[in-house]
Amino acid sequence: MTTKHISIAKDFSPFPAGRYVTDGPFPGEAFRDQVLLPALREHGDVTVDLDGTNGYGSSFLEEAFGGLVRKGGYSPADLKIRLHIKSQRQSYEVRIWNYIADAVH
Amino acid sequence: MSLDDFLKWLPPILVVLGWIVVNWQNDKRELRKEARTLIDAAKKSVGEIAVKAVNYHVDGQHGLAFEIKAGLDALEIECERLPFFVVKNSPLMGAHVAFSDAVTGGDFEATAPAKKAPNSPEVATILRTRTEMLAELERVFRVHYLGRGGSRHPWG
């Protein structure tokens, strides 16, 4: 199985913002549907690099990563094995795994 | 060693021991001063972010979104200098995450985010998590630099 490395700044936008596609050009929903879900379907492991952007709102992160459970049908246990988060700011990683866990409920 | 030899060496030994104690106390005091400055700066950042967040959500000042996100990143960098912040799920990390979620969650950065009332649940959550963050910063200072008020364990 291959590993896919995604840099949000390079592969999506340095200016991610908002939750839904109606919120602007680079929201969490678009990142999830156009970049993250295809990568998870085609590759065994996916590493998402969060560095290099102008920061993230919880709205973007929740929709992008919590949405993997709600809309993508992935389980938190599966994601824990296959999804890897890379960031200089550790709180982003903590937040993302919180959203993934909370999306089950 | 005879008593005379011992007495001859006693004064310089006491001088060295005294220097070690004073140096240790000075180090501790300087560390405490630096920590106090750092904690005060972090508390100021928390207050400024909370004000901007309320202006964003209540007054509809949506141009503040970038400043809020940049402020949260800067706050995290300040907190990283404090003990145990980088330990996942430490109370300070938990407080920072809860504050970040309160400030930038919901319809943050939506095209037309709904204006919230000053007494709305969203604003109440921002203010509550701000207070918890401030309290946790003070707890870190109290426990790690004053040596009182709880365990030095990251979960206090």
CSV table of C-alpha atoms in Angstrom, one decimal:
chain,number,residue,atom,x,y,z
A,1,MET,CA,0.0,0.0,0.0
A,2,THR,CA,1.3,3.5,-0.9
A,3,THR,CA,1.4,6.5,1.3
A,4,LYS,CA,0.1,9.8,0.0
A,5,HIS,CA,1.5,13.1,1.3
A,6,ILE,CA,-0.8,16.1,1.2
A,7,SER,CA,0.3,19.6,1.9
A,8,ILE,CA,-2.8,21.7,2.4
A,9,ALA,CA,-0.8,24.9,1.5
A,10,LYS,CA,0.6,23.4,-1.7
A,11,ASP,CA,-2.1,20.9,-2.8
A,12,PHE,CA,-5.2,22.9,-1.8
A,13,SER,CA,-4.7,26.5,-0.7
A,14,PRO,CA,-2.5,28.6,1.6
A,15,PHE,CA,-5.8,30.3,2.6
A,16,PRO,CA,-8.2,27.6,3.8
A,17,ALA,CA,-11.3,29.1,5.3
A,18,GLY,CA,-14.9,28.2,6.1
A,19,ARG,CA,-16.9,25.1,6.3
A,20,TYR,CA,-19.1,24.6,3.2
A,21,VAL,CA,-18.5,25.3,-0.5
A,22,THR,CA,-20.9,28.2,-0.2
A,23,ASP,CA,-18.5,29.8,2.3
A,24,GLY,CA,-15.8,30.6,-0.2
A,25,PRO,CA,-13.3,29.1,-2.5
A,26,PHE,CA,-11.3,26.9,-0.1
A,27,PRO,CA,-13.6,25.5,2.7
A,28,GLY,CA,-13.2,22.3,4.6
A,29,GLU,CA,-15.9,20.6,2.6
A,30,ALA,CA,-14.0,21.2,-0.7
A,31,PHE,CA,-10.7,20.0,0.8
A,32,ARG,CA,-12.4,16.8,2.1
A,33,ASP,CA,-14.3,16.0,-1.1
A,34,GLN,CA,-11.7,17.0,-3.7
A,35,VAL,CA,-8.4,16.1,-1.9
A,36,LEU,CA,-8.7,14.1,1.2
A,37,LEU,CA,-11.4,11.5,0.4
A,38,PRO,CA,-9.8,10.6,-3.1
A,39,ALA,CA,-6.5,10.2,-1.4
A,40,LEU,CA,-7.9,7.9,1.3
A,41,ARG,CA,-9.6,5.8,-1.4
A,42,GLU,CA,-6.5,5.5,-3.6
A,43,HIS,CA,-3.8,5.1,-1.0
A,44,GLY,CA,-3.2,3.0,2.1
A,45,ASP,CA,-1.9,5.8,4.3
A,46,VAL,CA,-2.4,9.5,4.0
A,47,THR,CA,-0.3,12.2,5.7
A,48,VAL,CA,-1.8,15.7,5.9
A,49,ASP,CA,0.7,18.5,6.4
A,50,LEU,CA,-1.1,21.5,7.9
A,51,ASP,CA,1.9,23.9,7.9
A,52,GLY,CA,2.3,26.8,5.5
A,53,THR,CA,-1.2,28.3,5.6
A,54,ASN,CA,-2.6,31.3,7.3
A,55,GLY,CA,-4.1,29.2,10.1
A,56,TYR,CA,-7.3,27.2,10.5
A,57,GLY,CA,-10.6,27.8,12.0
A,58,SER,CA,-12.4,24.9,13.8
A,59,SER,CA,-15.1,25.2,11.1
A,60,PHE,CA,-12.7,24.2,8.4
A,61,LEU,CA,-11.0,21.4,10.4
A,62,GLU,CA,-14.2,20.0,11.7
A,63,GLU,CA,-15.9,19.8,8.3
A,64,ALA,CA,-12.7,18.4,6.6
A,65,PHE,CA,-11.8,15.8,9.2
A,66,GLY,CA,-15.0,15.2,11.2
A,67,GLY,CA,-16.7,14.9,7.8
A,68,LEU,CA,-14.6,11.9,6.9
A,69,VAL,CA,-16.7,10.0,9.4
A,70,ARG,CA,-20.1,11.7,8.7
A,71,LYS,CA,-19.9,11.9,4.9
A,72,GLY,CA,-17.0,9.6,4.0
A,73,GLY,CA,-18.1,6.6,6.0
A,74,TYR,CA,-14.8,6.0,7.7
A,75,SER,CA,-14.5,4.9,11.3
A,76,PRO,CA,-12.3,6.7,13.8
A,77,ALA,CA,-10.4,3.4,14.3
A,78,ASP,CA,-9.7,3.1,10.6
A,79,LEU,CA,-8.6,6.7,10.4
A,80,LYS,CA,-6.4,6.3,13.4
A,81,ILE,CA,-4.4,3.8,11.5
A,82,ARG,CA,-4.3,5.3,8.0
A,83,LEU,CA,-4.5,9.1,8.6
A,84,HIS,CA,-1.4,11.0,9.9
A,85,ILE,CA,-1.4,14.6,10.8
A,86,LYS,CA,1.7,16.7,10.6
A,87,SER,CA,1.8,20.2,12.1
A,88,GLN,CA,4.2,22.5,13.9
A,89,ARG,CA,1.2,23.4,16.2
A,90,GLN,CA,0.2,20.4,18.2
A,91,SER,CA,-3.2,21.7,19.1
A,92,TYR,CA,-4.3,21.2,15.5
A,93,GLU,CA,-3.7,17.5,15.7
A,94,VAL,CA,-5.5,17.3,19.1
A,95,ARG,CA,-8.5,19.2,17.6
A,96,ILE,CA,-8.6,17.1,14.5
A,97,TRP,CA,-8.8,13.8,16.4
A,98,ASN,CA,-11.4,15.3,18.7
A,99,TYR,CA,-13.6,16.2,15.7
A,100,ILE,CA,-13.1,12.7,14.3
A,101,ALA,CA,-14.1,11.1,17.6
A,102,ASP,CA,-17.1,13.5,18.1
A,103,ALA,CA,-18.4,13.0,14.6
A,104,VAL,CA,-19.5,9.5,15.6
A,105,HIS,CA,-22.2,10.8,17.9
B,1,MET,CA,42.4,15.5,58.3
B,2,SER,CA,43.0,17.3,61.6
B,3,LEU,CA,40.7,19.7,63.2
B,4,ASP,CA,43.1,22.5,62.5
B,5,ASP,CA,43.1,21.6,58.8
B,6,PHE,CA,39.3,21.4,58.7
B,7,LEU,CA,39.0,24.8,60.4
B,8,LYS,CA,41.4,26.2,57.9
B,9,TRP,CA,39.3,25.0,55.0
B,10,LEU,CA,35.9,25.8,56.6
B,11,PRO,CA,35.6,29.5,55.6
B,12,PRO,CA,36.2,28.9,51.8
B,13,ILE,CA,33.9,25.9,51.9
B,14,LEU,CA,31.2,28.0,53.5
B,15,VAL,CA,31.8,30.7,50.9
B,16,VAL,CA,31.4,28.2,48.0
B,17,LEU,CA,28.3,26.7,49.6
B,18,GLY,CA,26.8,30.1,50.2
B,19,TRP,CA,27.5,31.1,46.6
B,20,ILE,CA,25.8,27.9,45.4
B,21,VAL,CA,22.7,28.6,47.5
B,22,VAL,CA,22.5,32.3,46.4
B,23,ASN,CA,23.0,31.3,42.7
B,24,TRP,CA,20.3,28.7,42.9
B,25,GLN,CA,17.9,31.2,44.5
B,26,ASN,CA,18.7,33.8,41.9
B,27,ASP,CA,18.1,31.3,39.1
B,28,LYS,CA,14.8,30.3,40.6
B,29,ARG,CA,13.8,33.9,41.0
B,30,GLU,CA,14.7,34.8,37.4
B,31,LEU,CA,12.9,31.8,36.1
B,32,ARG,CA,9.8,32.8,38.1
B,33,LYS,CA,10.1,36.4,36.7
B,34,GLU,CA,10.4,35.1,33.1
B,35,ALA,CA,7.4,32.8,33.6
B,36,ARG,CA,5.3,35.6,35.1
B,37,THR,CA,6.1,37.8,32.1
B,38,LEU,CA,5.3,34.9,29.7
B,39,ILE,CA,2.0,34.0,31.5
B,40,ASP,CA,1.0,37.7,31.6
B,41,ALA,CA,1.6,38.0,27.9
B,42,ALA,CA,-0.4,34.8,27.2
B,43,LYS,CA,-3.2,36.1,29.3
B,44,LYS,CA,-3.2,39.4,27.4
B,45,SER,CA,-3.3,37.4,24.1
B,46,VAL,CA,-6.3,35.4,25.4
B,47,GLY,CA,-8.2,38.6,26.4
B,48,GLU,CA,-7.5,40.2,23.0
B,49,ILE,CA,-8.6,37.1,21.1
B,50,ALA,CA,-11.8,36.9,23.1
B,51,VAL,CA,-12.6,40.6,22.4
B,52,LYS,CA,-12.0,40.1,18.7
B,53,ALA,CA,-14.1,36.9,18.7
B,54,VAL,CA,-17.0,38.7,20.3
B,55,ASN,CA,-16.7,41.6,17.9
B,56,TYR,CA,-16.6,39.0,15.1
B,57,HIS,CA,-19.6,37.0,16.2
B,58,VAL,CA,-21.8,39.8,17.8
B,59,ASP,CA,-20.9,42.9,15.8
B,60,GLY,CA,-20.2,41.1,12.5
B,61,GLN,CA,-16.7,42.4,12.1
B,62,HIS,CA,-15.7,39.5,9.8
B,63,GLY,CA,-12.5,41.1,8.7
B,64,LEU,CA,-11.1,40.0,12.1
B,65,ALA,CA,-11.1,36.3,11.1
B,66,PHE,CA,-7.4,36.3,10.1
B,67,GLU,CA,-6.3,38.2,13.2
B,68,ILE,CA,-8.2,35.7,15.4
B,69,LYS,CA,-6.6,32.7,13.7
B,70,ALA,CA,-3.1,34.3,13.8
B,71,GLY,CA,-3.7,35.2,17.4
B,72,LEU,CA,-4.5,31.6,18.3
B,73,ASP,CA,-1.4,30.4,16.6
B,74,ALA,CA,0.7,33.0,18.4
B,75,LEU,CA,-0.9,32.1,21.7
B,76,GLU,CA,0.0,28.4,21.2
B,77,ILE,CA,3.6,29.4,20.5
B,78,GLU,CA,3.7,31.3,23.8
B,79,CYS,CA,2.1,28.4,25.6
B,80,GLU,CA,4.7,25.9,24.2
B,81,ARG,CA,7.3,27.6,26.4
B,82,LEU,CA,5.3,26.5,29.5
B,83,PRO,CA,5.8,23.1,31.2
B,84,PHE,CA,3.9,20.2,29.8
B,85,PHE,CA,1.8,22.2,27.3
B,86,VAL,CA,3.0,19.9,24.5
B,87,VAL,CA,1.8,16.9,26.5
B,88,LYS,CA,-1.3,15.8,24.6
B,89,ASN,CA,-4.4,16.3,26.6
B,90,SER,CA,-2.7,18.3,29.3
B,91,PRO,CA,-5.1,20.7,31.0
B,92,LEU,CA,-3.5,23.7,29.4
B,93,MET,CA,-3.7,22.1,25.9
B,94,GLY,CA,-7.3,21.1,26.7
B,95,ALA,CA,-8.1,24.7,27.6
B,96,HIS,CA,-6.4,26.0,24.5
B,97,VAL,CA,-8.3,23.6,22.3
B,98,ALA,CA,-11.7,24.4,23.9
B,99,PHE,CA,-11.0,28.2,23.5
B,100,SER,CA,-10.0,27.7,19.9
B,101,ASP,CA,-13.1,25.7,19.2
B,102,ALA,CA,-15.3,28.3,20.9
B,103,VAL,CA,-13.8,31.1,18.9
B,104,THR,CA,-13.5,29.6,15.5
B,105,GLY,CA,-16.2,26.9,15.5
B,106,GLY,CA,-19.8,26.9,14.1
B,107,ASP,CA,-20.2,29.2,11.2
B,108,PHE,CA,-16.8,30.9,11.6
B,109,GLU,CA,-15.7,32.2,8.2
B,110,ALA,CA,-19.0,31.4,6.5
B,111,THR,CA,-20.0,33.7,3.7
B,112,ALA,CA,-22.7,35.3,5.9
B,113,PRO,CA,-22.3,34.1,9.5
B,114,ALA,CA,-25.3,34.8,11.6
B,115,LYS,CA,-24.9,37.7,14.1
B,116,LYS,CA,-25.1,36.3,17.6
B,117,ALA,CA,-26.7,38.1,20.5
B,118,PRO,CA,-24.4,39.2,23.3
B,119,ASN,CA,-26.2,36.7,25.6
B,120,SER,CA,-26.2,33.8,23.0
B,121,PRO,CA,-24.8,30.4,23.9
B,122,GLU,CA,-21.9,30.9,21.5
B,123,VAL,CA,-20.7,34.1,23.2
B,124,ALA,CA,-21.2,32.5,26.6
B,125,THR,CA,-19.0,29.6,25.5
B,126,ILE,CA,-16.3,32.0,24.3
B,127,LEU,CA,-16.3,33.8,27.6
B,128,ARG,CA,-16.4,30.6,29.6
B,129,THR,CA,-13.5,29.0,27.7
B,130,ARG,CA,-11.5,32.3,27.9
B,131,THR,CA,-11.9,32.3,31.7
B,132,GLU,CA,-10.9,28.6,31.9
B,133,MET,CA,-7.8,29.4,29.8
B,134,LEU,CA,-6.9,32.3,32.1
B,135,ALA,CA,-7.4,30.1,35.2
B,136,GLU,CA,-5.3,27.3,33.7
B,137,LEU,CA,-2.4,29.7,32.9
B,138,GLU,CA,-2.5,30.9,36.5
B,139,ARG,CA,-2.6,27.3,37.8
B,140,VAL,CA,0.5,26.4,35.7
B,141,PHE,CA,2.3,29.4,37.3
B,142,ARG,CA,1.2,28.6,40.8
B,143,VAL,CA,2.1,24.9,40.6
B,144,HIS,CA,5.3,25.0,38.6
B,145,TYR,CA,6.8,28.3,39.6
B,146,LEU,CA,5.5,29.0,43.1
B,147,GLY,CA,5.4,25.3,44.1
B,148,ARG,CA,2.0,25.4,45.6
B,149,GLY,CA,-1.6,24.6,44.8
B,150,GLY,CA,-1.3,21.2,43.4
B,151,SER,CA,0.9,18.5,41.9
B,152,ARG,CA,3.5,19.2,39.2
B,153,HIS,CA,2.1,16.4,37.2
B,154,PRO,CA,0.8,17.7,33.9
B,155,TRP,CA,-2.8,16.7,34.8
B,156,GLY,CA,-2.3,18.5,38.2
